[in-house]
Coordinates of C-alpha atoms in Angstrom, one line a residue:
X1 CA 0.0 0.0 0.0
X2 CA 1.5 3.6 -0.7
X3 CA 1.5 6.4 1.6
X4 CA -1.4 7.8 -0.7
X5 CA -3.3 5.2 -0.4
X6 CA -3.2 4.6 3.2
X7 CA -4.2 8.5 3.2
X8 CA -7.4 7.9 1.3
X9 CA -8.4 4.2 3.4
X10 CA -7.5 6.3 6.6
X11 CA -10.1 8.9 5.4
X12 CA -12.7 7.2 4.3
X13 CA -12.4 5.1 7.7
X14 CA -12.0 8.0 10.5
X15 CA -14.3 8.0 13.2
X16 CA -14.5 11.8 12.8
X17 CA -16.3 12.3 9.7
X18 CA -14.6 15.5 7.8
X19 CA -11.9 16.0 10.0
X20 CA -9.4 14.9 7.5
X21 CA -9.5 16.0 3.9
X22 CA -7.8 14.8 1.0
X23 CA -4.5 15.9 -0.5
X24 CA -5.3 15.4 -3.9
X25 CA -4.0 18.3 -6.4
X26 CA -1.3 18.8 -4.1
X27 CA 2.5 17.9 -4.9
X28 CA 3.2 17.2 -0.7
X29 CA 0.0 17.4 1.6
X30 CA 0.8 17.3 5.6
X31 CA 0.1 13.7 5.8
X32 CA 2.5 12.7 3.1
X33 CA 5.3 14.9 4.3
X34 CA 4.7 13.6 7.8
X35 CA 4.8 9.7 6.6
X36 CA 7.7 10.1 4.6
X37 CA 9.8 11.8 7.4
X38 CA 8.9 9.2 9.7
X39 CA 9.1 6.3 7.6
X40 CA 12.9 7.8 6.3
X41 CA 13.9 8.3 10.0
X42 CA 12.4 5.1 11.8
X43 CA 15.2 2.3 12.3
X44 CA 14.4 -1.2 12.0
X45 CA 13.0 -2.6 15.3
X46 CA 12.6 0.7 16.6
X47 CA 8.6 2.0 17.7
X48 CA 6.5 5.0 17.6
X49 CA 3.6 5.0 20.4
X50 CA 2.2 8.0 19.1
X51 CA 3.2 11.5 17.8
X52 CA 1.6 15.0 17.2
X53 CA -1.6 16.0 19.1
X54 CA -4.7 15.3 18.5
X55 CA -7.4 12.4 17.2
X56 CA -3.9 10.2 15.8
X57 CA -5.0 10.9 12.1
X58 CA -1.4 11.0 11.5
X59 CA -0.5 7.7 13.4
X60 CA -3.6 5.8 11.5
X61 CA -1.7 7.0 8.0
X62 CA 1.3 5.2 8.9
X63 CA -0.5 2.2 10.6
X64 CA -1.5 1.8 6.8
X65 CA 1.6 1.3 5.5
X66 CA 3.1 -2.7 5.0
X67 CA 6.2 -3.1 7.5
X68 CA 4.5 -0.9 10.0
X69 CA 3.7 -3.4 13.0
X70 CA 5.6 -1.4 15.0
X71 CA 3.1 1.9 15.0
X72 CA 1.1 1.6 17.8
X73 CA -2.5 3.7 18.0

């Protein structure tokens, strides 16, 4: 699954309906940027409890992603 796509299941599955929008038409929205950064800094075997404030939009993006087990909501 690519970062985009994990964007578009994460919004169309939110418990907050609206709350996220989508990045389309953009080159890098906030939720790409963000999962790219993390996913280019995280070392293998290393975890991420949670990051950012508020409803962990950002943490269900990356809990999208293959290979990210270690993401915890």
């Amino acid at each position: 699954m690519t970062i985009d796509e994990a964007i578009r299941r994460t919004i169309e599955t939110f418990p907050f309906e609206g709350y996220m929008t989508p990045e389309e038409g953009k080159t890098k929205g906030a939720y790409s940027s963000i999962a790219d950064t993390v996913l280019r800094h995280l070392q293998p075997g290393s975890a991420i409890l949670d990051f950012g404030c508020g409803p962990c939009e950002k943490t269900a993006v990356l809990r999208g992603k293959p290979g990210t087990d270690h993401v915890f909501p």
